[in-house]
XYZ file of C-alpha atoms in Angstrom:
567
model
C -38.356 -63.717 57.118
C -35.184 -64.403 55.008
C -32.069 -63.403 56.837
C -29.387 -63.694 53.920
C -27.669 -60.801 52.081
C -29.594 -61.778 48.980
C -32.688 -61.234 50.949
C -31.241 -57.797 52.237
C -30.774 -56.811 48.174
C -34.471 -58.266 47.416
C -33.271 -61.206 45.859
C -34.544 -64.337 47.608
C -31.941 -67.254 47.562
C -32.877 -69.918 45.274
C -33.965 -73.004 46.786
C -31.734 -76.272 46.837
C -32.186 -79.255 44.927
C -33.373 -82.363 46.456
C -30.524 -85.008 46.765
C -27.718 -82.339 46.315
C -24.743 -82.309 44.085
C -24.807 -85.787 41.982
C -28.223 -86.988 43.429
C -31.338 -87.891 42.221
C -31.982 -83.975 41.732
C -29.014 -83.315 40.208
C -29.141 -81.804 36.632
C -25.725 -83.324 35.513
C -22.662 -82.029 34.534
C -22.014 -78.630 33.604
C -19.828 -76.022 31.551
C -17.443 -73.928 33.616
C -19.264 -71.123 32.113
C -22.679 -72.242 33.082
C -23.586 -73.208 29.292
C -24.798 -75.715 27.503
C -24.236 -78.912 29.279
C -21.134 -80.629 28.079
C -21.595 -84.003 26.247
C -19.848 -86.232 23.796
C -20.886 -84.424 21.391
C -20.396 -81.022 22.229
C -22.571 -77.782 21.647
C -23.464 -78.670 18.589
C -25.010 -76.174 15.843
C -27.938 -75.248 18.157
C -25.845 -74.700 21.221
C -23.224 -72.650 18.861
C -26.234 -70.357 17.603
C -27.358 -69.879 21.173
C -23.791 -69.129 22.402
C -23.036 -66.568 19.745
C -26.299 -64.810 20.281
C -25.315 -64.463 23.700
C -22.194 -62.958 23.371
C -23.276 -60.219 20.636
C -26.298 -59.218 22.675
C -23.830 -58.961 25.720
C -23.301 -55.343 27.133
C -19.154 -55.848 26.953
C -19.726 -56.924 23.034
C -22.043 -53.818 22.324
C -19.376 -50.990 23.649
C -16.745 -52.709 21.680
C -19.220 -52.531 18.779
C -19.688 -49.173 19.467
C -15.885 -48.402 19.499
C -14.872 -50.369 16.531
C -17.911 -47.987 14.853
C -16.121 -45.039 15.912
C -12.508 -46.970 14.361
C -14.194 -47.458 10.936
C -15.340 -44.271 11.090
C -12.124 -42.614 11.196
C -10.765 -42.426 7.679
C -13.809 -40.144 6.669
C -12.417 -37.570 8.517
C -8.578 -38.228 6.747
C -10.320 -38.634 3.063
C -12.580 -36.260 1.519
C -15.972 -38.019 0.730
C -18.075 -37.970 -2.434
C -21.058 -37.231 -0.617
C -19.618 -33.810 1.114
C -16.914 -32.473 -1.334
C -16.754 -34.471 -4.336
C -14.476 -31.565 -5.410
C -11.695 -32.548 -3.029
C -12.072 -35.857 -4.279
C -10.971 -34.676 -7.721
C -8.288 -32.778 -6.770
C -7.447 -35.848 -4.547
C -7.136 -37.873 -7.809
C -5.214 -35.098 -9.131
C -2.225 -34.580 -6.398
C -2.213 -38.840 -5.669
C -2.722 -40.308 -9.029
C -0.420 -43.416 -7.875
C -2.619 -44.003 -4.625
C -6.230 -42.832 -5.116
C -7.402 -45.767 -7.178
C -6.543 -48.361 -4.659
C -8.376 -45.900 -1.720
C -11.170 -45.329 -4.461
C -11.389 -49.520 -4.548
C -11.123 -49.649 -0.527
C -14.233 -47.508 -0.378
C -12.197 -44.783 1.811
C -13.735 -41.908 -0.576
C -17.444 -43.254 0.582
C -16.467 -44.818 3.843
C -20.099 -44.349 5.274
C -21.739 -46.613 2.734
C -18.815 -48.877 2.475
C -19.311 -52.782 3.341
C -17.536 -53.011 6.463
C -18.849 -49.448 7.881
C -22.196 -51.279 6.954
C -21.763 -54.432 8.274
C -20.077 -52.756 12.133
C -23.366 -50.874 11.429
C -26.062 -53.559 11.569
C -24.327 -55.661 14.420
C -24.109 -52.889 16.748
C -28.145 -52.504 15.994
C -28.422 -56.388 16.850
C -26.753 -56.351 19.693
C -28.166 -53.137 21.178
C -31.948 -54.513 20.473
C -30.652 -57.981 21.821
C -29.249 -56.393 25.123
C -32.169 -53.788 25.622
C -35.080 -55.422 25.081
C -34.493 -58.141 28.155
C -33.513 -55.539 30.377
C -36.635 -53.679 29.630
C -39.023 -56.299 30.205
C -36.931 -56.997 33.705
C -37.189 -53.196 34.486
C -41.001 -53.231 33.836
C -41.255 -55.932 36.321
C -39.535 -54.451 38.694
C -41.942 -50.724 38.205
C -44.656 -53.518 39.247
C -43.327 -55.532 42.082
C -43.146 -54.308 45.823
C -40.046 -52.912 47.409
C -38.020 -55.653 49.054
C -38.753 -57.378 52.941
C -36.940 -55.410 55.648
C -34.007 -57.568 56.891
C -34.059 -59.174 60.176
C -30.425 -57.702 60.843
C -29.197 -54.116 60.299
C -26.078 -54.258 61.803
C -24.606 -55.882 58.460
C -25.320 -52.226 56.873
C -22.908 -49.481 56.852
C -25.293 -46.923 56.853
C -27.804 -47.193 60.255
C -28.920 -45.533 62.596
C -31.607 -46.063 65.876
C -33.429 -43.820 67.430
C -36.556 -43.335 70.063
C -39.755 -41.313 69.422
C -42.672 -40.428 71.379
C -45.905 -41.801 70.421
C -46.880 -45.035 69.408
C -45.590 -46.868 66.458
C -48.459 -46.245 64.197
C -47.923 -42.459 65.143
C -44.205 -42.567 64.554
C -44.598 -44.470 61.441
C -47.082 -41.995 59.934
C -44.470 -39.307 60.890
C -41.885 -41.380 58.770
C -44.048 -41.481 55.571
C -44.112 -37.477 55.865
C -40.752 -37.121 55.993
C -39.827 -40.011 53.043
C -42.610 -38.182 50.694
C -43.787 -39.109 47.488
C -40.399 -40.148 46.147
C -40.329 -43.360 47.786
C -41.903 -46.063 47.148
C -43.143 -47.918 50.153
C -44.366 -51.452 51.749
C -45.721 -51.513 55.366
C -45.789 -54.784 57.311
C -46.260 -55.982 60.349
C -44.071 -58.486 62.127
C -43.899 -61.069 65.181
C -40.619 -61.843 67.121
C -39.362 -62.451 70.123
C -37.625 -59.930 72.981
C -34.335 -61.257 74.582
C -36.581 -61.940 77.749
C -38.615 -63.975 76.189
C -41.704 -61.830 75.096
C -43.762 -61.640 71.870
C -44.027 -58.274 70.298
C -45.363 -57.185 66.938
C -43.307 -54.901 65.106
C -44.217 -52.329 62.326
C -41.903 -52.257 59.001
C -41.586 -49.722 55.842
C -39.679 -50.771 52.919
C -38.811 -47.641 51.133
C -37.365 -47.731 47.220
C -36.815 -44.499 45.106
C -34.492 -43.683 42.084
C -36.002 -46.277 39.321
C -35.475 -43.677 37.115
C -31.911 -44.142 37.017
C -32.679 -47.721 35.219
C -35.325 -46.017 32.910
C -32.511 -43.313 32.280
C -30.457 -45.914 31.152
C -32.373 -47.544 29.234
C -34.011 -44.666 27.537
C -30.612 -43.402 26.687
C -30.083 -47.092 24.855
C -33.182 -47.118 23.232
C -32.892 -43.438 21.953
C -29.073 -45.026 20.558
C -31.036 -47.644 19.112
C -33.624 -44.695 17.613
C -30.414 -42.715 16.213
C -29.334 -45.821 14.577
C -33.040 -46.589 12.967
C -33.826 -42.946 11.634
C -29.917 -42.534 10.268
C -30.768 -45.997 8.040
C -33.953 -44.798 7.177
C -32.968 -41.160 5.890
C -29.840 -42.788 3.770
C -32.772 -45.156 2.399
C -35.146 -42.195 1.207
C -32.481 -39.466 1.025
C -31.445 -37.637 -2.250
C -28.436 -35.577 -2.401
C -26.635 -33.323 -5.524
C -23.693 -31.180 -5.740
C -23.162 -28.521 -8.199
C -20.775 -25.940 -9.220
C -22.749 -22.268 -10.036
C -20.702 -19.653 -11.691
C -21.736 -16.461 -10.556
C -24.438 -15.061 -12.594
C -25.802 -18.562 -13.746
C -28.755 -20.875 -12.181
C -29.591 -24.219 -11.363
C -32.407 -26.532 -11.101
C -33.355 -28.709 -8.048
C -33.310 -31.471 -10.516
C -30.764 -34.556 -11.232
C -30.046 -33.532 -14.730
C -28.370 -30.384 -13.744
C -26.746 -31.820 -10.657
C -22.900 -32.268 -11.314
C -22.934 -35.472 -9.032
C -26.439 -37.050 -7.768
C -26.695 -39.981 -5.440
C -30.158 -41.225 -3.603
C -30.897 -43.880 -1.474
C -32.770 -47.264 -2.246
C -36.400 -45.870 -1.434
C -35.827 -42.296 -2.967
C -38.666 -41.454 -4.789
C -38.390 -38.251 -7.695
C -41.918 -36.910 -6.270
C -40.153 -36.255 -3.025
C -37.626 -33.439 -5.020
C -38.845 -30.111 -4.440
C -38.925 -28.077 -7.997
C -37.532 -24.846 -7.294
C -34.512 -22.588 -8.895
C -31.713 -20.652 -7.652
C -29.141 -18.059 -9.213
C -26.277 -17.151 -7.684
C -26.197 -13.243 -7.916
C -22.891 -12.927 -5.924
C -19.853 -14.387 -4.119
C -18.014 -12.415 -1.023
C -15.217 -13.703 1.308
C -13.246 -12.155 3.959
C -9.035 -13.554 4.768
C -7.071 -11.996 7.450
C -3.892 -10.694 6.161
C -1.851 -14.272 6.871
C -4.538 -15.744 4.176
C -6.819 -17.138 7.026
C -10.271 -17.327 5.683
C -12.855 -15.377 7.693
C -16.195 -15.409 6.237
C -17.742 -17.061 2.665
C -21.062 -15.692 1.601
C -22.761 -16.722 -1.439
C -25.986 -14.046 -2.414
C -28.510 -16.119 -4.248
C -31.933 -15.653 -5.511
C -34.662 -18.675 -5.207
C -37.607 -19.053 -7.237
C -40.487 -20.866 -6.311
C -43.059 -22.641 -8.967
C -45.339 -20.152 -8.666
C -43.503 -17.298 -9.604
C -42.378 -15.900 -5.933
C -38.748 -15.263 -5.093
C -36.544 -14.512 -2.477
C -32.773 -13.560 -1.775
C -30.972 -15.302 0.522
C -27.133 -15.848 2.298
C -25.528 -18.596 2.218
C -22.595 -19.229 4.846
C -20.577 -22.367 5.821
C -22.586 -23.904 8.236
C -25.682 -21.874 7.784
C -27.866 -23.274 4.705
C -30.632 -21.779 2.807
C -34.111 -23.913 4.001
C -36.968 -24.244 1.639
C -39.759 -26.589 2.397
C -37.899 -30.027 3.016
C -34.462 -29.305 1.506
C -31.328 -27.595 2.540
C -29.068 -26.388 0.665
C -25.408 -25.905 1.901
C -21.994 -23.958 0.958
C -19.708 -26.307 0.611
C -16.748 -24.243 -1.682
C -15.744 -21.848 -3.992
C -13.522 -20.848 -6.151
C -12.346 -18.582 -9.250
C -13.971 -19.369 -12.727
C -11.792 -17.275 -15.721
C -13.824 -16.661 -18.704
C -12.090 -17.204 -21.920
C -12.787 -16.895 -25.446
C -11.122 -18.957 -28.101
C -10.811 -18.521 -31.662
C -9.464 -21.171 -34.052
C -7.372 -20.447 -37.019
C -10.322 -19.843 -39.360
C -11.132 -16.741 -37.099
C -14.631 -18.434 -35.980
C -15.151 -18.417 -32.026
C -15.035 -21.712 -31.250
C -15.543 -21.611 -27.172
C -16.627 -18.446 -24.733
C -17.354 -18.878 -21.294
C -16.263 -19.268 -17.449
C -14.492 -22.352 -16.378
C -14.312 -23.302 -12.586
C -10.730 -23.772 -11.460
C -10.053 -25.790 -8.589
C -8.489 -24.487 -5.670
C -5.368 -26.972 -4.422
C -4.374 -26.803 -0.597
C -2.600 -23.668 -0.713
C -4.153 -21.220 1.464
C -3.729 -18.487 -1.189
C -5.631 -19.870 -3.703
C -3.616 -21.454 -6.097
C -5.943 -23.696 -8.806
C -5.848 -26.033 -11.265
C -8.314 -25.890 -14.318
C -9.008 -26.993 -17.622
C -10.340 -25.561 -20.978
C -11.541 -27.715 -24.031
C -12.301 -26.546 -27.400
C -13.752 -29.638 -29.074
C -15.215 -27.412 -31.795
C -11.951 -25.489 -32.589
C -11.112 -25.972 -36.577
C -14.558 -27.781 -37.088
C -13.298 -30.930 -34.908
C -10.130 -31.912 -36.904
C -8.037 -30.205 -34.508
C -8.965 -29.736 -31.521
C -7.532 -27.316 -28.516
C -6.917 -28.380 -25.014
C -5.712 -26.136 -22.261
C -4.411 -27.107 -19.157
C -2.687 -24.790 -16.510
C -2.893 -22.580 -12.912
C -4.586 -19.570 -12.062
C -2.965 -17.056 -9.218
C -4.996 -14.944 -7.865
C -2.139 -12.647 -6.753
C 0.437 -13.453 -9.253
C 4.224 -13.266 -7.623
C 7.046 -13.109 -9.886
C 10.592 -14.215 -9.447
C 13.656 -11.833 -10.375
C 13.773 -13.145 -13.880
C 9.684 -12.080 -14.382
C 8.816 -15.637 -14.116
C 5.522 -16.359 -12.465
C 6.100 -18.594 -8.974
C 3.112 -18.564 -6.889
C 0.187 -16.577 -5.440
C 0.874 -14.183 -2.740
C -3.111 -13.767 -1.360
C -6.295 -15.317 -2.038
C -7.911 -12.318 -3.286
C -7.554 -11.161 -6.615
C -5.800 -8.591 -6.355
C -3.085 -9.033 -9.448
C -4.734 -12.368 -11.269
C -3.018 -14.238 -13.745
C -3.088 -17.817 -15.474
C -0.406 -19.699 -17.104
C -1.765 -22.164 -19.462
C -0.204 -25.006 -21.574
C -1.277 -25.665 -25.096
C -2.740 -28.886 -26.612
C -3.916 -30.131 -29.781
C -5.608 -33.364 -30.983
C -8.719 -35.013 -30.209
C -9.946 -34.735 -26.806
C -11.723 -37.642 -26.823
C -14.745 -36.098 -26.023
C -16.863 -38.100 -29.128
C -16.095 -41.796 -28.085
C -18.735 -41.882 -25.718
C -16.380 -42.404 -22.336
C -17.078 -40.027 -19.459
C -14.657 -38.220 -18.816
C -13.316 -36.074 -15.788
C -13.698 -32.673 -16.792
C -11.283 -31.088 -14.468
C -8.891 -33.316 -15.833
C -7.292 -32.923 -19.557
C -6.620 -36.775 -21.130
C -3.957 -36.136 -23.042
C -3.302 -39.922 -24.781
C -4.356 -38.379 -28.239
C -3.103 -34.873 -27.874
C 0.055 -33.199 -28.685
C 1.615 -30.100 -26.715
C 2.275 -27.302 -28.907
C 6.028 -26.506 -29.124
C 7.620 -23.034 -29.684
C 11.298 -22.522 -31.045
C 13.184 -20.341 -29.033
C 15.590 -18.196 -30.196
C 18.802 -20.444 -29.354
C 16.906 -22.730 -31.879
C 15.608 -25.347 -29.445
C 11.852 -26.580 -28.471
C 9.895 -25.889 -25.601
C 6.299 -26.248 -24.610
C 4.462 -23.190 -25.333
C 2.889 -21.366 -21.927
C 0.567 -18.882 -22.209
C 0.398 -16.040 -19.671
C -2.964 -14.075 -19.440
C -4.227 -11.141 -17.154
C -7.733 -10.075 -17.437
C -8.104 -8.396 -20.578
C -5.119 -9.839 -22.597
C -5.371 -11.968 -25.456
C -2.811 -14.241 -26.967
C -2.235 -15.329 -30.668
C -1.465 -19.357 -30.350
C 1.429 -20.342 -32.867
C 0.984 -22.135 -35.882
C -1.759 -20.324 -36.793
C -4.305 -22.490 -34.245
C -6.004 -18.828 -33.029
C -6.555 -16.655 -30.236
C -7.366 -17.132 -26.634
C -8.418 -13.758 -24.346
C -9.095 -14.060 -20.886
C -12.066 -11.785 -20.598
C -12.934 -11.087 -16.623
C -12.808 -13.354 -13.329
C -16.131 -14.087 -11.655
C -16.565 -16.758 -8.616
C -17.795 -19.463 -8.570
C -19.894 -21.193 -5.526
C -20.026 -24.701 -4.766
C -23.475 -25.906 -3.415
C -24.258 -29.144 -1.907
C -28.610 -29.863 -1.510
C -29.750 -32.149 0.178
C -33.026 -34.144 1.267
C -33.263 -35.750 4.462
C -36.247 -36.155 6.477
C -34.406 -37.664 9.511
C -32.421 -35.015 10.754
C -35.356 -33.694 12.957
C -35.867 -36.938 14.232
C -32.211 -37.241 15.161
C -32.379 -34.083 17.072
C -35.104 -35.825 19.193
C -33.539 -39.163 19.711
C -29.844 -37.204 20.557
C -32.329 -35.291 23.290
C -33.853 -38.191 24.801
C -30.019 -39.419 24.688
C -28.780 -36.842 26.925
C -31.555 -36.911 29.087
C -31.309 -40.290 29.712
C -27.375 -40.066 30.512
C -27.999 -37.450 32.777
C -31.011 -39.710 34.823
C -28.823 -42.543 34.849
C -25.774 -40.645 36.072
C -27.186 -38.605 38.951
C -30.548 -40.167 40.057
C -29.864 -42.362 42.795
C -31.082 -45.339 43.855
C -31.447 -46.167 47.414
C -33.475 -48.527 49.774
C -34.482 -47.421 53.220
C -35.515 -49.828 55.769
C -37.468 -49.282 58.976
C -38.678 -51.212 62.129
C -40.857 -49.474 64.849
C -40.997 -51.640 68.160
C -43.273 -50.169 70.683
C -40.944 -49.219 74.191
C -41.689 -50.316 77.626
C -42.356 -46.515 78.815
C -44.637 -45.617 75.985
C -42.257 -44.407 72.919
C -41.155 -46.455 70.299
C -37.683 -47.841 69.155
C -37.118 -46.834 65.997
C -34.039 -49.154 64.211
C -32.943 -47.885 60.450
C -30.851 -48.792 57.904
C -29.898 -47.506 54.251
C -28.545 -49.475 51.187
C -27.445 -47.871 47.478
C -26.576 -49.261 44.426
C -23.357 -48.085 43.543
C -21.125 -45.811 45.361
C -23.827 -42.895 46.940
C -21.758 -40.199 49.179
C -25.260 -38.423 50.061
C -26.906 -41.862 51.704
C -25.869 -41.246 55.279
C -27.569 -37.572 54.747
C -30.937 -39.292 53.347
C -31.156 -41.593 56.596
C -30.058 -38.398 58.660
C -32.768 -36.160 57.423
C -35.625 -39.114 57.297
C -35.128 -39.636 61.126
C -34.530 -35.856 62.031
C -38.385 -35.847 61.886
C -38.634 -37.972 64.884
C -36.614 -35.437 66.507
C -39.116 -32.692 65.221
C -41.998 -34.733 66.618
C -40.524 -34.965 70.158
C -39.566 -31.535 70.442
C -43.408 -30.046 69.523
C -45.171 -33.078 71.692
C -42.811 -31.694 74.434
C -43.917 -28.547 74.096
C -47.397 -29.307 73.741
C -47.142 -31.230 77.086
C -45.473 -27.894 78.663
């Protein structure tokens, strides 16, 4: 029977090589790290590849890659992302025109689709697979193996105990079997040895182990992480996602042509897109007195292909769900409705124009009105400016900002431009930004004879005549708009499943104890049995001594029961 510390842990000591170090059985010089043999040619290509693979699949590197993935994902929390909030990205370009192009070239507005994020993601995936599969194979072999043999000496264990029990060793063994219960996997054996007086005696031994669920939970946790990576990648390949801004009273269809922006995965198929139509019936918002948002509710009507309809309220983090699509509310604002007539009195434009809110909590919003059909297309009109939901003015009556996000006293302040809007040259344009390259700002002569840019100030129902016979502009009313994010991602359910498995595996790996108990039963001279026991745990286990005491306590109970029967 093995008597080394390795044997106590269930590990057989390695046999020595014949000939000793440097003798006939020696394998030659090795590197200090235990890697490939050192030679004149070095590791070579194969050796370096093997070393790289071992480093990549080590748990240390896997943890570093997991930390690195969290670090490279941080920019997504500081910069708006096109996939989740394209309106905020457009606003960032308006507010920071000097740095927006540089940040866009670094993929900081598409962090989770960037090459550097994908590289870390794939390295982590490979590292986890290479780390977990060998451990899983070893664990499966351990599950089929018998518990380790009983060590010859128990004195080297901190947790141990001795007792004397009435009955034969076989009777005591049955009592200990019952105390150990089904949680322990056992190995029963007998051994022969000599006592101090030279007599040969046979002892019964029990080797019991429990807590294999700890390593199982650890492996389940890591396999679930791999599962999360797989289903996330699968979802990115088959998903589609569209963003659309809908003015109150208007509708949109779940079709790429109806979305303001639309992106898909590499495996996207048009057949996966569920047909339906959504109309924005109403939009309500609630704010505190200090302009803090409390609730946003978009009342919509969903129409299916069979003509059936249903109404629903879409709130932040409470999407509208169809058969396989989710519709999220991602933004809102005001869409003032204008009517513009040109110099000939013809209506050149009539409709609502979304104004995008800035960072101001009082919903100060920027917007653009383009009128390409004015004056037969020769002198096109353009307007840019701000919307103030609750306009405030200074002592001289000049509007300076908004005092509250609700439209208590709305007003728009617009600059007027005339010329070529550039909509007919085939180059895509940002509809929320006025390109003034081929435009001239309309000026007016003041009382002092100086020229100044014309600013049109309008409130709902008001109309202003433009200078130089350019026509008129009327602020009709102020409907609301809502920004929706329409997503199809079949991986969401599986992500929840793997997240639950990861949590269960983590709990098991943290709280299930891994314990071994060894017992030796020797028949005593007076007909009773001498019981020696020891216990060992993997890691710190403050309950190990209590567990051994619990198992041995059954001997006292059985002895008391035997004494009562004798009486």
